[in-house]
mmCIF file of C-alpha atoms in Angstrom:
data_model
loop_
_atom_site.group_PDB
_atom_site.id
_atom_site.type_symbol
_atom_site.label_atom_id
_atom_site.label_comp_id
_atom_site.label_asym_id
_atom_site.label_seq_id
_atom_site.Cartn_x
_atom_site.Cartn_y
_atom_site.Cartn_z
ATOM 1 C CA MET A 1 -144.616 27.544 -58.735
ATOM 2 C CA PRO A 2 -147.852 26.771 -56.884
ATOM 3 C CA LYS A 3 -146.314 23.509 -55.716
ATOM 4 C CA ASN A 4 -143.271 25.312 -54.289
ATOM 5 C CA ARG A 5 -145.503 27.870 -52.621
ATOM 6 C CA ASN A 6 -147.501 25.071 -50.956
ATOM 7 C CA THR A 7 -144.268 23.434 -49.795
ATOM 8 C CA PHE A 8 -142.969 26.665 -48.260
ATOM 9 C CA SER A 9 -146.351 27.281 -46.594
ATOM 10 C CA PHE A 10 -146.354 23.780 -45.141
ATOM 11 C CA LEU A 11 -142.808 24.176 -43.792
ATOM 12 C CA ALA A 12 -143.686 27.574 -42.285
ATOM 13 C CA ARG A 13 -146.703 26.087 -40.500
ATOM 14 C CA ARG A 14 -144.598 23.221 -39.165
ATOM 15 C CA GLY A 15 -141.941 25.654 -37.962
ATOM 16 C CA ARG A 16 -144.500 27.876 -36.252
ATOM 17 C CA SER A 17 -146.090 24.855 -34.594
ATOM 18 C CA ALA A 18 -142.715 23.637 -33.306
ATOM 19 C CA ALA A 19 -141.824 27.118 -32.018
ATOM 20 C CA SER A 20 -145.185 27.425 -30.276
ATOM 21 C CA TRP A 21 -144.680 24.039 -28.606
ATOM 22 C CA LEU A 22 -141.201 25.046 -27.414
ATOM 23 C CA VAL A 23 -142.416 28.404 -26.051
ATOM 24 C CA HIS A 24 -145.269 26.814 -24.097
ATOM 25 C CA ARG A 25 -143.097 24.029 -22.724
ATOM 26 C CA GLY A 26 -140.428 26.562 -21.775
ATOM 27 C CA TRP A 27 -142.994 28.740 -20.018
ATOM 28 C CA GLU A 28 -144.330 25.743 -18.084
ATOM 29 C CA TRP A 29 -140.778 24.932 -16.987
ATOM 30 C CA ALA A 30 -140.136 28.557 -15.966
ATOM 31 C CA ARG A 31 -143.350 28.734 -13.936
ATOM 32 C CA GLU A 32 -142.435 25.572 -12.053
ATOM 33 C CA ALA A 33 -138.769 26.475 -11.546
ATOM 34 C CA GLY A 34 -139.523 30.102 -10.650
ATOM 35 C CA ALA A 35 -142.165 29.373 -7.995
ATOM 36 C CA VAL A 36 -141.121 30.196 -4.416
ATOM 37 C CA THR A 37 -141.708 27.699 -1.609
ATOM 38 C CA ALA A 38 -140.169 26.973 1.782
ATOM 39 C CA GLU A 39 -138.019 24.298 0.139
ATOM 40 C CA HIS A 40 -137.064 26.475 -2.839
ATOM 41 C CA PRO A 41 -137.055 30.144 -1.719
ATOM 42 C CA GLY A 42 -134.788 31.331 -4.534
ATOM 43 C CA ARG A 43 -133.412 34.809 -3.789
ATOM 44 C CA LEU A 44 -136.186 35.597 -1.286
ATOM 45 C CA ARG A 45 -135.454 35.176 2.422
ATOM 46 C CA PHE A 46 -138.756 35.646 4.225
ATOM 47 C CA GLY A 47 -138.916 35.975 7.980
ATOM 48 C CA ALA A 48 -141.052 32.826 7.829
ATOM 49 C CA ILE A 49 -142.697 30.792 5.088
ATOM 50 C CA GLY A 50 -144.909 27.886 6.075
ATOM 51 C CA GLU A 51 -145.189 24.411 4.669
ATOM 52 C CA GLY A 52 -147.253 24.174 1.498
ATOM 53 C CA THR A 53 -147.093 27.913 0.772
ATOM 54 C CA ARG A 54 -146.320 28.834 -2.842
ATOM 55 C CA LEU A 55 -145.644 32.112 -4.626
ATOM 56 C CA ALA A 56 -146.410 31.637 -8.309
ATOM 57 C CA PHE A 57 -144.001 32.777 -11.005
ATOM 58 C CA PRO A 58 -143.588 35.490 -12.101
ATOM 59 C CA GLN A 59 -143.711 37.262 -8.760
ATOM 60 C CA GLY A 60 -144.502 40.938 -8.435
ATOM 61 C CA THR A 61 -142.334 43.385 -6.496
ATOM 62 C CA VAL A 62 -141.120 41.818 -3.243
ATOM 63 C CA PHE A 63 -138.862 43.560 -0.742
ATOM 64 C CA GLY A 64 -138.364 43.739 2.998
ATOM 65 C CA GLU A 65 -138.943 39.982 3.094
ATOM 66 C CA PRO A 66 -137.065 39.470 6.422
ATOM 67 C CA TRP A 67 -140.031 41.339 7.967
ATOM 68 C CA ILE A 68 -142.647 39.349 6.031
ATOM 69 C CA GLU A 69 -144.036 36.170 7.596
ATOM 70 C CA LEU A 70 -146.198 33.805 5.542
ATOM 71 C CA GLY A 71 -148.225 31.043 7.184
ATOM 72 C CA GLY A 72 -148.676 27.532 5.886
ATOM 73 C CA HIS A 73 -150.587 26.538 2.740
ATOM 74 C CA CYS A 74 -150.929 30.082 1.406
ATOM 75 C CA ILE A 75 -151.502 30.633 -2.308
ATOM 76 C CA ILE A 76 -149.835 33.747 -3.721
ATOM 77 C CA ALA A 77 -150.786 34.098 -7.376
ATOM 78 C CA GLU A 78 -148.774 35.621 -10.233
ATOM 79 C CA GLN A 79 -147.631 39.250 -10.143
ATOM 80 C CA VAL A 80 -148.522 39.777 -6.471
ATOM 81 C CA THR A 81 -146.606 42.585 -4.744
ATOM 82 C CA LEU A 82 -145.547 42.067 -1.113
ATOM 83 C CA THR A 83 -143.530 44.840 0.536
ATOM 84 C CA ALA A 84 -142.452 45.693 4.075
ATOM 85 C CA GLY A 85 -141.088 49.184 4.651
ATOM 86 C CA MET A 86 -141.097 52.202 2.383
ATOM 87 C CA MET A 87 -138.143 50.961 0.320
ATOM 88 C CA PRO A 88 -135.690 48.046 0.186
ATOM 89 C CA ASP A 89 -132.686 47.622 2.484
ATOM 90 C CA LEU A 90 -134.158 49.323 5.548
ATOM 91 C CA ASP A 91 -133.729 47.998 9.091
ATOM 92 C CA LEU A 92 -137.303 47.664 10.336
ATOM 93 C CA GLY A 93 -136.531 46.345 13.815
ATOM 94 C CA PRO A 94 -137.093 42.983 15.507
ATOM 95 C CA ASP A 95 -140.806 42.433 14.801
ATOM 96 C CA PRO A 96 -142.591 41.364 11.610
ATOM 97 C CA ILE A 97 -144.321 44.075 9.598
ATOM 98 C CA LEU A 98 -146.459 41.997 7.203
ATOM 99 C CA THR A 99 -148.037 38.778 8.478
ATOM 100 C CA LEU A 100 -150.234 36.297 6.588
ATOM 101 C CA GLY A 101 -151.993 33.557 8.527
ATOM 102 C CA ASP A 102 -152.377 29.972 7.358
ATOM 103 C CA GLY A 103 -154.331 29.345 4.172
ATOM 104 C CA VAL A 104 -154.410 32.942 2.909
ATOM 105 C CA VAL A 105 -155.075 33.347 -0.826
ATOM 106 C CA LEU A 106 -153.933 36.464 -2.716
ATOM 107 C CA GLY A 107 -155.323 36.673 -6.248
ATOM 108 C CA ARG A 108 -153.365 37.605 -9.345
ATOM 109 C CA GLY A 109 -152.011 41.148 -9.454
ATOM 110 C CA SER A 110 -152.863 41.952 -5.831
ATOM 111 C CA HIS A 111 -150.740 44.370 -3.775
ATOM 112 C CA VAL A 112 -150.056 44.280 -0.044
ATOM 113 C CA ILE A 113 -148.075 47.379 0.956
ATOM 114 C CA ALA A 114 -146.963 47.306 4.590
ATOM 115 C CA ASP A 115 -145.042 50.431 5.571
ATOM 116 C CA THR A 116 -146.340 49.741 9.055
ATOM 117 C CA THR A 117 -148.048 46.649 10.451
ATOM 118 C CA VAL A 118 -150.433 44.718 8.190
ATOM 119 C CA THR A 119 -151.974 41.460 9.440
ATOM 120 C CA ILE A 120 -154.175 39.171 7.318
ATOM 121 C CA GLY A 121 -155.942 36.420 9.270
ATOM 122 C CA SER A 122 -155.978 32.760 8.350
ATOM 123 C CA ASP A 123 -158.228 31.457 5.558
ATOM 124 C CA THR A 124 -158.833 34.910 4.118
ATOM 125 C CA TYR A 125 -159.351 34.799 0.347
ATOM 126 C CA CYS A 126 -158.612 37.794 -1.881
ATOM 127 C CA GLY A 127 -159.724 37.974 -5.495
ATOM 128 C CA PRO A 128 -157.525 39.384 -8.266
ATOM 129 C CA TYR A 129 -156.146 42.934 -8.097
ATOM 130 C CA VAL A 130 -156.965 43.574 -4.443
ATOM 131 C CA TYR A 131 -155.002 46.483 -2.946
ATOM 132 C CA ILE A 132 -154.207 46.476 0.777
ATOM 133 C CA THR A 133 -152.080 49.330 2.121
ATOM 134 C CA SER A 134 -151.063 50.830 5.450
ATOM 135 C CA THR A 135 -149.966 54.093 3.769
ATOM 136 C CA ASN A 136 -151.840 56.976 2.213
ATOM 137 C CA HIS A 137 -150.653 60.198 0.597
ATOM 138 C CA SER A 138 -151.179 63.408 2.540
ATOM 139 C CA TYR A 139 -152.082 66.758 1.019
ATOM 140 C CA ASP A 140 -151.907 69.078 4.024
ATOM 141 C CA ASP A 141 -149.675 71.608 2.275
ATOM 142 C CA PRO A 142 -151.539 73.094 -0.712
ATOM 143 C CA HIS A 143 -148.275 74.491 -2.135
ATOM 144 C CA GLU A 144 -146.346 71.197 -2.218
ATOM 145 C CA PRO A 145 -146.916 68.397 -4.746
ATOM 146 C CA VAL A 146 -148.909 65.619 -3.080
ATOM 147 C CA GLY A 147 -146.343 62.989 -4.040
ATOM 148 C CA LYS A 148 -143.610 64.900 -2.172
ATOM 149 C CA GLN A 149 -145.502 65.226 1.116
ATOM 150 C CA TRP A 150 -144.803 62.802 3.935
ATOM 151 C CA PRO A 151 -147.450 60.024 3.899
ATOM 152 C CA ARG A 152 -149.698 58.949 6.730
ATOM 153 C CA MET A 153 -149.382 55.384 8.048
ATOM 154 C CA GLU A 154 -151.848 53.349 10.102
ATOM 155 C CA PRO A 155 -151.860 49.603 10.851
ATOM 156 C CA VAL A 156 -154.291 47.359 8.970
ATOM 157 C CA GLU A 157 -155.867 44.251 10.464
ATOM 158 C CA ILE A 158 -157.994 41.769 8.503
ATOM 159 C CA GLY A 159 -159.614 39.050 10.571
ATOM 160 C CA PRO A 160 -159.704 35.341 9.733
ATOM 161 C CA GLY A 161 -162.099 33.848 7.202
ATOM 162 C CA CYS A 162 -162.727 37.007 5.188
ATOM 163 C CA TRP A 163 -163.584 37.148 1.487
ATOM 164 C CA ILE A 164 -162.284 40.229 -0.357
ATOM 165 C CA GLY A 165 -163.672 40.683 -3.865
ATOM 166 C CA THR A 166 -161.872 41.615 -7.061
ATOM 167 C CA GLY A 167 -160.453 45.129 -7.170
ATOM 168 C CA ALA A 168 -161.296 45.985 -3.567
ATOM 169 C CA VAL A 169 -159.118 48.523 -1.741
ATOM 170 C CA ILE A 170 -158.354 48.247 1.980
ATOM 171 C CA LEU A 171 -157.117 51.617 3.259
ATOM 172 C CA PRO A 172 -154.798 52.476 6.187
ATOM 173 C CA GLY A 173 -156.363 52.029 9.602
ATOM 174 C CA ALA A 174 -158.963 49.500 8.405
ATOM 175 C CA ARG A 175 -159.883 46.776 10.881
ATOM 176 C CA LEU A 176 -162.022 43.956 9.500
ATOM 177 C CA GLY A 177 -163.568 41.413 11.828
ATOM 178 C CA ARG A 178 -164.039 37.696 11.313
ATOM 179 C CA ASN A 179 -165.722 36.323 8.152
ATOM 180 C CA VAL A 180 -166.279 39.727 6.576
ATOM 181 C CA VAL A 181 -167.317 39.856 2.905
ATOM 182 C CA VAL A 182 -165.975 42.818 0.920
ATOM 183 C CA ALA A 183 -167.760 43.361 -2.403
ATOM 184 C CA ALA A 184 -165.779 43.752 -5.620
ATOM 185 C CA GLY A 185 -164.503 47.294 -6.088
ATOM 186 C CA ALA A 186 -165.301 48.392 -2.527
ATOM 187 C CA VAL A 187 -163.060 50.904 -0.753
ATOM 188 C CA VAL A 188 -162.836 50.005 2.931
ATOM 189 C CA ARG A 189 -161.754 52.257 5.748
ATOM 190 C CA GLY A 190 -162.408 52.206 9.480
ATOM 191 C CA GLU A 191 -163.800 49.301 11.457
ATOM 192 C CA VAL A 192 -166.008 46.508 10.085
ATOM 193 C CA PRO A 193 -167.706 44.143 12.577
ATOM 194 C CA ASP A 194 -167.647 40.351 12.418
ATOM 195 C CA HIS A 195 -169.948 38.628 9.914
ATOM 196 C CA ALA A 196 -170.748 41.720 7.875
ATOM 197 C CA VAL A 197 -171.022 42.363 4.135
ATOM 198 C CA VAL A 198 -169.699 45.719 2.938
ATOM 199 C CA ALA A 199 -169.954 47.357 -0.484
ATOM 200 C CA GLY A 200 -169.416 50.728 -2.122
ATOM 201 C CA ALA A 201 -166.870 53.537 -2.077
ATOM 202 C CA PRO A 202 -166.558 54.317 0.728
ATOM 203 C CA ALA A 203 -167.769 50.910 1.826
ATOM 204 C CA ARG A 204 -170.741 50.584 4.154
ATOM 205 C CA VAL A 205 -172.417 47.580 5.778
ATOM 206 C CA VAL A 206 -175.183 46.250 3.528
ATOM 207 C CA ARG A 207 -175.868 42.975 5.353
ATOM 208 C CA SER A 208 -174.988 41.607 8.782
ATOM 209 C CA TRP A 209 -175.557 38.522 10.902
ATOM 210 C CA ASP A 210 -177.884 38.675 13.898
ATOM 211 C CA PRO A 211 -177.628 35.664 16.285
ATOM 212 C CA GLU A 212 -181.398 35.673 16.818
ATOM 213 C CA HIS A 213 -182.733 36.552 13.352
ATOM 214 C CA GLY A 214 -179.926 35.396 11.063
ATOM 215 C CA TRP A 215 -178.838 37.496 8.101
ATOM 216 C CA GLN A 216 -180.428 40.916 7.884
ATOM 217 C CA PRO A 217 -181.658 41.735 5.325
ATOM 218 C CA PRO A 218 -182.419 38.058 4.629
ATOM 219 C CA LEU A 219 -180.496 36.258 1.901
ATOM 220 C CA ARG A 220 -182.349 36.087 -1.412
ATOM 221 C CA THR A 221 -181.128 32.598 -2.329
ATOM 222 C CA PRO A 222 -181.061 29.381 -0.287
ATOM 223 C CA ALA A 223 -177.755 28.181 1.089
ATOM 224 C CA PRO A 224 -175.932 25.717 -1.206
ATOM 225 C CA VAL A 225 -176.184 22.083 -0.233
ATOM 226 C CA PRO A 226 -172.729 20.737 0.695
ATOM 227 C CA ILE A 227 -171.411 17.620 -0.975
ATOM 228 C CA PRO A 228 -172.013 14.581 1.274
ATOM 229 C CA GLU A 229 -168.946 13.003 2.804
ATOM 230 C CA GLY A 230 -167.522 10.038 0.942
ATOM 231 C CA VAL A 231 -168.673 11.124 -2.531
ATOM 232 C CA THR A 232 -165.848 10.611 -5.027
ATOM 233 C CA PRO A 233 -164.984 12.919 -7.958
ATOM 234 C CA GLU A 234 -166.003 10.126 -10.337
ATOM 235 C CA GLN A 235 -169.475 9.983 -8.788
ATOM 236 C CA LEU A 236 -169.850 13.751 -9.114
ATOM 237 C CA LEU A 237 -168.887 13.618 -12.797
ATOM 238 C CA ALA A 238 -171.368 10.796 -13.400
ATOM 239 C CA LEU A 239 -174.122 12.799 -11.665
ATOM 240 C CA ALA A 240 -173.340 15.868 -13.773
ATOM 241 C CA GLU A 241 -173.539 13.779 -16.953
ATOM 242 C CA LEU A 242 -176.919 12.369 -15.913
ATOM 243 C CA GLU A 243 -178.276 15.864 -15.232
ATOM 244 C CA GLY A 244 -176.981 17.043 -18.609
ATOM 245 C CA GLU A 245 -178.713 14.192 -20.414
ATOM 246 C CA ALA A 246 -181.977 14.834 -18.574
ATOM 247 C CA GLY A 247 -182.001 18.506 -19.624
ATOM 248 C CA PRO A 248 -182.900 21.620 -17.629
ATOM 249 C CA ASP A 249 -186.676 20.977 -17.720
ATOM 250 C CA ALA A 250 -186.516 17.472 -16.325
ATOM 251 C CA PRO A 251 -188.500 16.953 -13.100
#
C-alpha cells in the first residue's frame, strides 16, 4: 500500500507540473496575442495609434476609441481604462477627446476618463493606479442622490515630461506644466507651474525650480551620475560584480 500511495503521489505531482506549464505557456500566448498595436488593433479602432505603441493584455475598459488618439511608442500597461465620452456609442464630434503624446507611459490599473478634453503631453510617465478624470460628481441638490446629479466637466491638460506617482488623482480642470512631479497619492486640482513638485491632498507645491538658485528647497541628495556613452550592458554587469565582490565597505 505505501508503494501504491507513493506512485499516485508521484503521478499527481507530474500532472500538476504539466498543468502548471500549460497554464503559464497559454497565458504567455494570450498576453502576446491579446496586445493591441497599430499593426494588430483587434476590435479597437482608435482615432490614431502611433508606431511602437502597445496596450498590454488584458486591457481595461476602453470605449469611444474613435475619439482617442495615442502617440508613438506609448506603453499602456495591463488593466488600464481609456474612455472618451460618458458612455459608449456616442457621437462626440469631429475633434479628439483624449490625446496622448509620444512616449507616454500609463502604469497598471490606471484610469483616464475623458468626458471632455484630456491631453497628456509626450514623455509623461504615470505609475500604477493613477486616476485622471475630466468629470466630477456634483452635490448641489441636497435632496437628490449624488450619483443621480448631473456631473461637472472641465478639461485636463498635463504637460510634457511629467512624472505622476502611484495612486495619484488628477481632478477636472487641472493644468500641469512641463516636467512636473506629482507625489504618490497626491490629489491635484488647479494649475501647477513648470518644474514643480507637488504632494498632498489637496496637492500643494513643495519644491520648485528657480533659474538663478536651482531647486528650492535644495535637493537633499546629489544628482545621479549618468552612464557614459558607449558603455555596454556587459561592462555594466562586470562592474556590478566587481563592486559586489569588494563589499560595501571597500574604499
